[in-house]
Tab-separated table of C-alpha atoms in Angstrom:
chain	number	residue	atom	x	y	z
C	1	MET	CA	-8.265	21.959	11.467
C	2	ILE	CA	-6.703	20.036	8.941
C	3	ASN	CA	-9.300	20.847	6.990
C	4	TYR	CA	-9.222	24.599	6.789
C	5	LEU	CA	-5.203	23.801	6.688
C	6	ILE	CA	-6.373	22.606	3.025
C	7	ASN	CA	-8.580	25.545	1.875
C	8	LYS	CA	-6.543	27.813	2.457
C	9	TYR	CA	-3.415	26.407	1.096
C	10	ILE	CA	-4.203	23.996	-1.561
C	11	LYS	CA	-5.969	24.325	-5.125
C	12	ASN	CA	-8.382	22.088	-6.591
C	13	ALA	CA	-7.765	19.959	-3.315
C	14	ASP	CA	-9.673	17.355	-3.954
C	15	ASP	CA	-7.229	16.654	-7.627
C	16	ILE	CA	-5.559	14.345	-5.555
C	17	GLN	CA	-4.034	12.617	-9.409
C	18	ASN	CA	-2.870	15.607	-10.308
C	19	GLU	CA	0.730	15.735	-9.494
C	20	THR	CA	1.233	19.623	-8.333
C	21	VAL	CA	-1.633	18.876	-6.271
C	22	ARG	CA	0.364	15.877	-4.523
C	23	PHE	CA	3.658	18.405	-4.108
C	24	ALA	CA	1.401	21.009	-2.475
C	25	TYR	CA	0.477	18.588	-0.180
C	26	GLY	CA	3.601	16.873	0.576
C	27	LYS	CA	5.043	20.881	1.190
C	28	LEU	CA	2.483	21.615	3.840
C	29	THR	CA	2.974	18.584	6.193
C	30	SER	CA	6.687	18.918	5.495
C	31	ILE	CA	6.834	22.751	6.420
C	32	ILE	CA	4.516	21.852	10.039
C	33	GLY	CA	6.927	18.768	10.337
C	34	ILE	CA	10.503	20.482	9.853
C	35	ALA	CA	9.062	23.271	12.603
C	36	ALA	CA	6.928	21.177	15.138
C	37	ASN	CA	9.774	19.561	14.778
C	38	LEU	CA	13.038	22.151	15.502
C	39	LEU	CA	11.164	23.049	18.424
C	40	LEU	CA	10.910	19.725	19.946
C	41	PHE	CA	14.324	19.581	19.531
C	42	ILE	CA	15.603	23.008	21.082
C	43	VAL	CA	12.383	22.539	24.073
C	44	LYS	CA	13.935	18.544	24.491
C	45	LEU	CA	17.951	19.514	24.358
C	46	THR	CA	17.184	21.481	26.671
C	47	ILE	CA	15.284	19.625	29.279
C	48	GLY	CA	17.781	17.209	28.765
C	49	PHE	CA	20.706	18.894	29.959
C	50	MET	CA	18.486	21.190	32.731
C	51	THR	CA	17.250	17.059	33.974
C	52	ARG	CA	20.786	14.972	33.193
C	53	SER	CA	18.621	12.611	31.299
C	54	VAL	CA	20.152	10.564	27.994
C	55	SER	CA	16.567	9.270	27.015
C	56	ILE	CA	15.012	13.151	26.383
C	57	MET	CA	18.174	14.102	24.607
C	58	SER	CA	18.389	11.156	22.531
C	59	ASP	CA	14.157	11.723	22.400
C	60	GLY	CA	15.373	15.225	21.044
C	61	PHE	CA	17.569	13.927	18.639
C	62	ASN	CA	15.091	11.947	16.782
C	63	ASN	CA	13.177	14.914	16.348
C	64	LEU	CA	16.152	16.520	14.610
C	65	SER	CA	16.509	13.970	12.578
C	66	ASP	CA	12.668	14.055	11.959
C	67	VAL	CA	14.062	17.740	10.448
C	68	MET	CA	16.527	15.979	8.189
C	69	THR	CA	13.649	13.620	7.118
C	70	CYS	CA	11.118	16.214	6.409
C	71	LEU	CA	13.534	18.244	4.188
C	72	VAL	CA	14.429	15.113	2.198
C	73	THR	CA	10.906	14.326	1.680
C	74	VAL	CA	10.272	18.022	0.332
C	75	LEU	CA	12.394	17.375	-1.760
C	76	GLY	CA	11.252	13.507	-2.939
C	77	TYR	CA	7.643	15.370	-3.785
C	78	ARG	CA	8.920	17.852	-6.394
C	79	ILE	CA	11.017	15.305	-8.432
C	80	ALA	CA	7.935	12.819	-7.988
C	81	SER	CA	5.893	16.069	-9.398
C	82	LYS	CA	7.996	15.821	-12.305
C	83	PRO	CA	6.025	15.250	-15.322
C	84	ALA	CA	7.407	12.373	-17.683
C	85	ASP	CA	9.987	12.539	-19.712
C	86	LYS	CA	12.312	10.659	-22.194
C	87	GLU	CA	14.227	8.525	-19.934
C	88	HIS	CA	10.972	7.989	-17.827
C	89	PRO	CA	8.186	7.598	-20.035
C	90	PHE	CA	5.516	6.765	-16.676
C	91	GLY	CA	6.514	9.571	-14.841
C	92	HIS	CA	8.283	9.708	-11.900
C	93	GLY	CA	5.815	8.545	-9.153
C	94	ARG	CA	7.524	6.348	-7.532
C	95	VAL	CA	9.986	8.744	-6.498
C	96	GLU	CA	7.617	8.659	-2.875
C	97	TYR	CA	8.419	5.265	-2.697
C	98	VAL	CA	12.095	6.290	-2.346
C	99	VAL	CA	11.649	8.906	0.436
C	100	SER	CA	10.028	7.097	2.351
C	101	PHE	CA	12.781	3.951	1.811
C	102	VAL	CA	15.098	7.258	3.514
C	103	ILE	CA	12.798	7.602	6.089
C	104	ALA	CA	12.806	3.637	7.245
C	105	VAL	CA	16.659	3.884	6.452
C	106	VAL	CA	16.159	7.504	9.189
C	107	ILE	CA	14.588	5.753	11.892
C	108	PHE	CA	17.209	2.655	11.248
C	109	THR	CA	19.897	4.500	12.182
C	110	VAL	CA	18.221	6.251	15.287
C	111	SER	CA	17.079	3.366	16.613
C	112	PHE	CA	20.540	1.500	16.474
C	113	GLU	CA	21.635	5.314	17.909
C	114	LEU	CA	19.864	4.935	20.935
C	115	ILE	CA	20.270	1.247	21.988
C	116	LYS	CA	23.973	2.380	22.062
C	117	GLN	CA	23.179	5.493	23.951
C	118	GLY	CA	20.738	2.975	26.307
C	119	ILE	CA	23.277	0.906	27.132
C	120	GLN	CA	25.985	3.260	27.851
C	121	GLN	CA	23.417	4.834	30.213
C	122	ILE	CA	22.571	0.998	31.647
C	123	ILE	CA	26.476	0.860	32.286
C	124	GLU	CA	27.125	4.438	33.639
C	125	PRO	CA	23.809	5.809	35.027
C	126	ASN	CA	23.345	9.452	35.313
C	127	GLU	CA	21.607	11.007	37.439
C	128	ILE	CA	18.438	12.556	37.146
C	129	LEU	CA	16.568	15.762	38.073
C	130	PHE	CA	13.269	16.279	37.722
C	131	LYS	CA	11.308	19.281	37.503
C	132	PRO	CA	8.058	19.059	37.577
C	133	VAL	CA	7.438	22.071	35.007
C	134	LEU	CA	9.768	20.108	32.380
C	135	MET	CA	7.861	17.220	32.742
C	136	LEU	CA	4.697	19.523	32.221
C	137	ILE	CA	6.010	20.078	28.897
C	138	LEU	CA	7.035	16.832	27.786
C	139	VAL	CA	3.371	16.399	28.347
C	140	LEU	CA	2.741	19.210	25.650
C	141	SER	CA	5.131	17.356	22.676
C	142	ILE	CA	3.386	14.268	23.110
C	143	GLY	CA	0.553	16.517	21.852
C	144	VAL	CA	2.550	17.938	19.672
C	145	LYS	CA	3.544	14.819	17.571
C	146	LEU	CA	-0.033	13.220	18.399
C	147	TRP	CA	-1.244	16.028	15.930
C	148	ILE	CA	1.268	15.717	13.600
C	149	SER	CA	0.785	11.870	12.923
C	150	TYR	CA	-2.852	12.356	12.661
C	151	LEU	CA	-2.293	15.064	10.191
C	152	ASN	CA	0.099	12.784	8.240
C	153	HIS	CA	-1.716	10.218	8.570
C	154	THR	CA	-5.049	11.600	7.831
C	155	ILE	CA	-4.346	13.381	4.565
C	156	GLY	CA	-1.504	10.378	3.503
C	157	LYS	CA	-5.101	8.291	3.664
C	158	ARG	CA	-6.465	10.966	1.305
C	159	ILE	CA	-3.599	11.157	-1.331
C	160	ASP	CA	-2.796	6.934	-1.009
C	161	ASN	CA	0.934	8.120	-0.347
C	162	LEU	CA	2.968	5.785	1.590
C	163	ALA	CA	5.335	8.326	2.563
C	164	MET	CA	3.075	10.576	4.660
C	165	ILE	CA	1.904	7.265	5.659
C	166	ALA	CA	5.739	6.708	7.339
C	167	THR	CA	6.038	9.776	8.606
C	168	ALA	CA	2.344	9.835	10.762
C	169	GLN	CA	3.974	6.079	12.061
C	170	ASP	CA	7.192	7.424	12.404
C	171	ALA	CA	5.537	10.524	14.492
C	172	ARG	CA	3.583	8.028	16.583
C	173	ASN	CA	6.851	6.125	18.204
C	174	ASP	CA	8.150	9.210	18.946
C	175	ALA	CA	4.627	10.564	21.285
C	176	TRP	CA	5.523	6.503	22.312
C	177	SER	CA	9.503	7.826	22.436
C	178	THR	CA	8.453	10.842	25.694
C	179	LEU	CA	5.706	8.934	27.241
C	180	ILE	CA	8.029	6.100	27.917
C	181	THR	CA	10.714	8.917	28.684
C	182	ILE	CA	8.763	9.904	31.336
C	183	VAL	CA	7.709	7.525	33.026
C	184	ALA	CA	11.603	6.618	33.394
C	185	MET	CA	11.950	10.224	34.316
C	186	LEU	CA	9.031	9.390	37.847
C	187	LEU	CA	10.292	5.908	38.001
C	188	SER	CA	13.774	7.134	38.363
C	189	GLN	CA	12.599	9.320	41.772
C	190	LEU	CA	12.234	6.080	43.867
C	191	LYS	CA	15.502	5.521	46.077
C	192	THR	CA	16.859	2.681	44.051
C	193	THR	CA	19.670	1.816	42.020
C	194	PHE	CA	17.951	0.691	38.832
C	195	PRO	CA	19.286	1.872	35.601
C	196	PHE	CA	15.503	3.385	34.057
C	197	ASP	CA	16.498	5.700	32.477
C	198	GLY	CA	18.796	3.390	30.030
C	199	VAL	CA	15.718	0.943	29.561
C	200	ALA	CA	13.822	3.406	28.866
C	201	THR	CA	16.154	4.788	26.262
C	202	LEU	CA	16.454	0.761	24.778
C	203	VAL	CA	12.111	-0.054	25.076
C	204	ILE	CA	12.300	3.266	22.515
C	205	ALA	CA	14.550	2.560	20.624
C	206	CYS	CA	13.357	-1.132	20.021
C	207	PHE	CA	10.124	0.329	20.074
C	208	ILE	CA	11.248	2.490	16.289
C	209	LEU	CA	13.230	-0.396	15.114
C	210	LYS	CA	9.775	-2.464	15.233
C	211	SER	CA	7.701	0.482	12.758
C	212	GLY	CA	11.381	0.496	11.019
C	213	TYR	CA	10.553	-2.759	10.312
C	214	GLU	CA	6.778	-2.769	9.549
C	215	LEU	CA	7.780	0.508	6.940
C	216	ILE	CA	10.484	-1.475	4.953
C	217	LYS	CA	8.340	-4.570	4.389
C	218	GLU	CA	5.541	-2.070	3.036
C	219	ILE	CA	8.047	-0.434	0.920
C	220	VAL	CA	9.670	-3.482	-0.247
C	221	ASP	CA	5.443	-5.439	-0.823
C	222	ARG	CA	4.919	-1.829	-3.395
C	223	LEU	CA	8.083	-2.007	-5.181
C	224	ILE	CA	8.400	-5.671	-5.549
C	225	GLY	CA	3.903	-5.523	-6.581
C	226	LYS	CA	0.898	-6.293	-4.227
C	227	PRO	CA	-2.809	-7.144	-5.419
C	228	ALA	CA	-4.105	-4.180	-6.649
C	229	ASP	CA	-6.630	-2.027	-3.834
C	230	GLN	CA	-10.410	-4.299	-3.985
C	231	GLU	CA	-12.429	-0.573	-3.884
C	232	LEU	CA	-9.957	0.190	-7.482
C	233	VAL	CA	-11.153	-3.031	-8.878
C	234	LYS	CA	-14.415	-2.676	-8.176
C	235	GLN	CA	-15.316	0.182	-9.970
C	236	ILE	CA	-13.219	-0.735	-12.687
C	237	ARG	CA	-15.699	-3.299	-13.053
C	238	GLU	CA	-18.587	-1.456	-12.869
C	239	ILE	CA	-17.938	0.749	-15.153
C	240	ILE	CA	-16.836	-1.393	-17.979
C	241	LEU	CA	-19.694	-3.993	-16.898
C	242	LYS	CA	-21.856	-1.144	-17.286
C	243	HIS	CA	-22.320	-1.924	-21.199
C	244	LYS	CA	-24.201	-4.698	-22.241
C	245	GLU	CA	-22.549	-5.778	-25.268
C	246	ILE	CA	-19.653	-6.716	-22.747
C	247	ARG	CA	-21.094	-9.716	-20.896
C	248	GLY	CA	-17.904	-10.891	-18.739
C	249	LEU	CA	-14.732	-9.258	-17.347
C	250	HIS	CA	-11.272	-11.211	-16.845
C	251	ASP	CA	-7.110	-10.776	-16.235
C	252	LEU	CA	-7.613	-7.564	-14.752
C	253	ILE	CA	-4.266	-6.437	-14.057
C	254	ILE	CA	-3.125	-3.066	-13.124
C	255	HIS	CA	0.483	-2.064	-12.760
C	256	ASP	CA	1.280	1.056	-10.260
C	257	TYR	CA	3.608	3.142	-11.598
C	258	GLY	CA	3.164	5.902	-7.719
C	259	PRO	CA	-0.081	6.208	-6.432
C	260	SER	CA	-1.007	8.844	-8.776
C	261	VAL	CA	0.329	6.780	-12.148
C	262	LYS	CA	-2.252	3.450	-12.953
C	263	ILE	CA	-1.996	1.154	-15.406
C	264	GLY	CA	-4.638	-1.469	-16.666
C	265	SER	CA	-5.494	-4.359	-18.753
C	266	ALA	CA	-8.029	-7.165	-18.459
C	267	HIS	CA	-9.440	-9.577	-21.526
C	268	ALA	CA	-14.156	-8.089	-21.744
C	269	GLU	CA	-15.543	-11.701	-23.127
C	270	VAL	CA	-18.204	-10.068	-25.802
C	271	ASP	CA	-20.663	-11.865	-28.318
C	272	ALA	CA	-18.509	-13.564	-31.113
C	273	LYS	CA	-21.413	-12.370	-33.892
C	274	MET	CA	-21.220	-8.799	-32.617
C	275	ASN	CA	-20.754	-6.197	-35.319
C	276	PHE	CA	-16.236	-6.133	-34.950
C	277	VAL	CA	-16.692	-2.145	-35.630
C	278	LYS	CA	-19.481	-0.991	-32.791
C	279	ILE	CA	-18.218	-3.555	-30.688
C	280	HIS	CA	-14.355	-2.133	-30.838
C	281	ASP	CA	-16.487	1.570	-30.506
C	282	ILE	CA	-17.815	-0.216	-27.029
C	283	ILE	CA	-14.708	-1.007	-26.389
C	284	ASP	CA	-12.903	2.092	-26.650
C	285	GLN	CA	-15.622	3.985	-25.367
C	286	ALA	CA	-15.439	1.621	-21.717
C	287	GLU	CA	-11.745	2.230	-21.805
C	288	ARG	CA	-12.301	6.124	-21.410
C	289	GLU	CA	-14.419	6.197	-18.557
C	290	VAL	CA	-12.286	3.989	-16.805
C	291	GLY	CA	-9.313	6.666	-17.357
C	292	ASP	CA	-11.923	9.746	-16.896
C	293	THR	CA	-13.210	8.272	-13.842
C	294	LEU	CA	-10.416	6.740	-12.266
C	295	HIS	CA	-6.840	8.096	-13.362
C	296	VAL	CA	-6.584	4.708	-15.404
C	297	MET	CA	-5.075	3.947	-17.931
C	298	MET	CA	-7.011	1.301	-19.605
C	299	THR	CA	-6.347	-1.641	-22.516
C	300	LEU	CA	-8.682	-4.192	-22.951
C	301	HIS	CA	-8.794	-7.189	-24.707
C	302	MET	CA	-11.785	-9.162	-26.964
C	303	ASP	CA	-12.450	-12.093	-26.614
C	304	PRO	CA	-15.589	-13.142	-28.049
C	305	ILE	CA	-18.573	-16.018	-27.260
C	306	GLU	CA	-20.087	-18.471	-29.165
C	307	TYR	CA	-23.650	-17.347	-26.285
C	308	ASP	CA	-25.558	-19.643	-28.347
C	309	ASN	CA	-23.786	-22.941	-29.278
C	310	PRO	CA	-25.801	-25.470	-27.936
C	311	ILE	CA	-22.977	-28.465	-27.346
C	312	THR	CA	-20.658	-25.906	-26.047
C	313	ASN	CA	-22.842	-24.647	-23.472
C	314	ALA	CA	-23.639	-27.737	-22.367
C	315	TYR	CA	-20.275	-28.635	-21.832
C	316	PHE	CA	-19.749	-25.376	-19.477
C	317	GLU	CA	-22.555	-25.191	-17.203
C	318	ASP	CA	-21.291	-29.667	-16.427
C	319	LEU	CA	-17.127	-27.878	-15.825
C	320	LYS	CA	-19.233	-25.493	-14.482
C	321	CYS	CA	-21.010	-27.705	-11.215
C	322	ILE	CA	-18.150	-29.343	-11.475
C	323	LEU	CA	-15.499	-26.962	-9.734
C	324	SER	CA	-18.572	-25.644	-7.651
C	325	GLN	CA	-18.148	-29.032	-5.257
C	326	ILE	CA	-14.088	-28.979	-6.216
C	327	ASP	CA	-14.391	-25.047	-4.398
C	328	PRO	CA	-17.099	-22.397	-5.675
C	329	ALA	CA	-14.118	-19.707	-5.545
C	330	ILE	CA	-12.239	-21.527	-8.545
C	331	THR	CA	-13.408	-19.361	-11.780
C	332	VAL	CA	-13.274	-20.177	-15.099
C	333	HIS	CA	-13.148	-18.294	-18.806
C	334	ASP	CA	-11.824	-18.346	-22.213
C	335	PHE	CA	-14.010	-21.602	-22.642
C	336	ARG	CA	-14.458	-23.342	-25.781
C	337	THR	CA	-15.043	-26.439	-27.686
C	338	VAL	CA	-12.970	-28.680	-30.607
C	339	LEU	CA	-14.628	-30.694	-31.932
C	340	GLY	CA	-12.810	-33.527	-33.453
C	341	ASP	CA	-14.015	-37.605	-35.089
C	342	GLU	CA	-13.462	-39.425	-31.514
C	343	HIS	CA	-12.391	-36.729	-29.240
C	344	THR	CA	-13.497	-33.736	-28.276
C	345	ASN	CA	-10.875	-30.601	-26.811
C	346	LEU	CA	-12.255	-29.179	-23.715
C	347	VAL	CA	-10.080	-25.887	-23.818
C	348	PHE	CA	-10.488	-23.014	-21.105
C	349	ASP	CA	-8.507	-20.982	-18.206
C	350	LEU	CA	-8.880	-21.860	-14.917
C	351	VAL	CA	-8.408	-19.066	-11.916
C	352	ILE	CA	-7.267	-20.693	-8.789
C	353	PRO	CA	-7.295	-18.792	-4.990
C	354	TYR	CA	-3.371	-18.750	-3.536
C	355	SER	CA	-5.164	-20.707	0.032
C	356	PHE	CA	-6.253	-23.292	-2.444
C	357	TYR	CA	-4.511	-26.923	-1.313
C	358	LEU	CA	-5.310	-28.777	-4.166
C	359	GLU	CA	-2.205	-29.251	-7.261
C	360	ASP	CA	-2.577	-27.764	-10.568
C	361	GLU	CA	-2.821	-31.836	-11.336
C	362	GLN	CA	-5.375	-33.170	-8.262
C	363	ILE	CA	-7.743	-30.429	-10.261
C	364	LYS	CA	-7.059	-31.459	-14.061
C	365	ALA	CA	-6.980	-35.397	-12.707
C	366	GLU	CA	-10.863	-34.527	-10.410
C	367	ILE	CA	-12.389	-32.189	-13.654
C	368	ASP	CA	-11.380	-35.550	-15.705
C	369	ARG	CA	-12.537	-37.992	-13.623
C	370	HIS	CA	-16.201	-36.961	-14.101
C	371	PHE	CA	-15.539	-36.032	-18.030
C	372	GLU	CA	-14.900	-40.119	-17.953
C	373	LYS	CA	-19.354	-40.550	-18.219
C	374	TYR	CA	-19.550	-38.894	-22.053
C	375	PRO	CA	-19.385	-41.545	-24.407
C	376	ASN	CA	-17.274	-39.693	-26.728
C	377	LYS	CA	-13.641	-39.109	-25.292
C	378	ILE	CA	-13.468	-35.679	-24.529
C	379	TYR	CA	-10.032	-34.070	-23.764
C	380	THR	CA	-9.203	-31.159	-21.310
C	381	VAL	CA	-6.436	-28.672	-21.928
C	382	ILE	CA	-6.996	-26.027	-19.632
C	383	THR	CA	-4.604	-22.973	-18.407
C	384	PHE	CA	-4.031	-22.695	-14.822
C	385	ASP	CA	-3.464	-18.804	-13.287
C	386	HIS	CA	-3.683	-17.285	-10.378
C	387	PRO	CA	-5.722	-14.075	-9.648
C	388	TYR	CA	-4.070	-10.558	-10.330
C	389	THR	CA	-6.200	-8.300	-8.186
C	390	GLY	CA	-5.587	-10.764	-4.723
C	391	GLY	CA	-7.149	-13.852	-3.163
C-alpha cells in the first residue's frame, strides 16, 4: 500500500536528497494524517458524549491536536524545501528539526491537559455507559492509528526525516491511549466505585509525556551535534580509499545542516614524494565522487607522509606496539620525527575513545616510559583527539 502511494503521488521518489521530493513525501503523509485524524476526532468526540467518557473525549481532542500538528508539519516541509539564499547559504533543511520541536510541544501540551482532566475525573467520576458497537469503532480506530504510524515510520526512515519519525511515535501513543481507554471502559462496568476512567486518562497522559521527552531529547541531540551515521562514514571511507594513492584517512568530520545537506572534511594521507599536481587531481576526484554518490560536500586536506624513512618507520612501529598494549582502540596519525643532535622529538596525534579510562597525561607517561629504553633522548609531542564519528 505504501509503495503504491509513493509510486502514484511522488515523482523521482528515489532522489531523497532532493528537497522537492522530500516536500512531496511530507505533503503525502500530512494530507493522509489530516484526513484520518479529523475523522477520528469526530468519531471519538461523538462516542465520548454518548458514553459520558472523559478519556474517550480526551483521546478525540488528542486527534484534533494531531490535525493541527499535520498542518504545521506540511508548512515546515514547504519551508525546508526552499533553496539556499543569501541569509541561509546552507539551505533550510534544519526547519525539519523545528517542525519536530513543534510536534514535541504539542505532545507536552496534550499530556498536561490530560493530567488535569484525569485528576478531575478521579475527584468527580462520571458514570460510563457501555455500548459494544461503539467499542468496536474504537478498536477500528486503533488500526487506523497503527497504519498511520507505520506509514510515517517507514517513510521517515527511508528519507531520514525526524519529524515523520516523531509523528509515527505520536500515532503509536494514540493507539495505546485508545486501547487503555477501552480497557478502562470495560473495567468501569464492574460494580465498584473505583474511577477507572480518570486513572486511564492519567496513564495515557504519562505515556504521552514520556514520548514527548524522548522526542525533545532527540531534537536537542541533533542540534547540539551527533556523530555521523556509521554507514555513511563507512561509505565515505570506501569511496576515498579506493584511490590507491590515498594511503589512509583520519579526522573525518561531517556537519549536518538538515537531512539533505551535509558538509564533510577529512585528512587524506599521501606519499610525500608524489607529484603535487597529480595527487591534487586525485584528491579533487575523490571529493567529487563523495558528492555525486552520497550528496556530501567533501573537502580533503592532504597529509604528506614519509613512508620510506627507516628511522621514522621504526619509531612508528614501536609506538603502535605500545598503543596495542594500552588499548587497541587508540589510533595514531600524523606521525613524524624531528631529529636533533642531543634528542629526537616524536610528534603525532592520538585519537582516544570517549569511554577510555586513562587521562591524557597517564597515556603520555606510559608512552614516555617505554621510550626511555632508547640510548638517545626521546621527547614525545602528542596532540590528543577524540573521534568525531562516534566511539
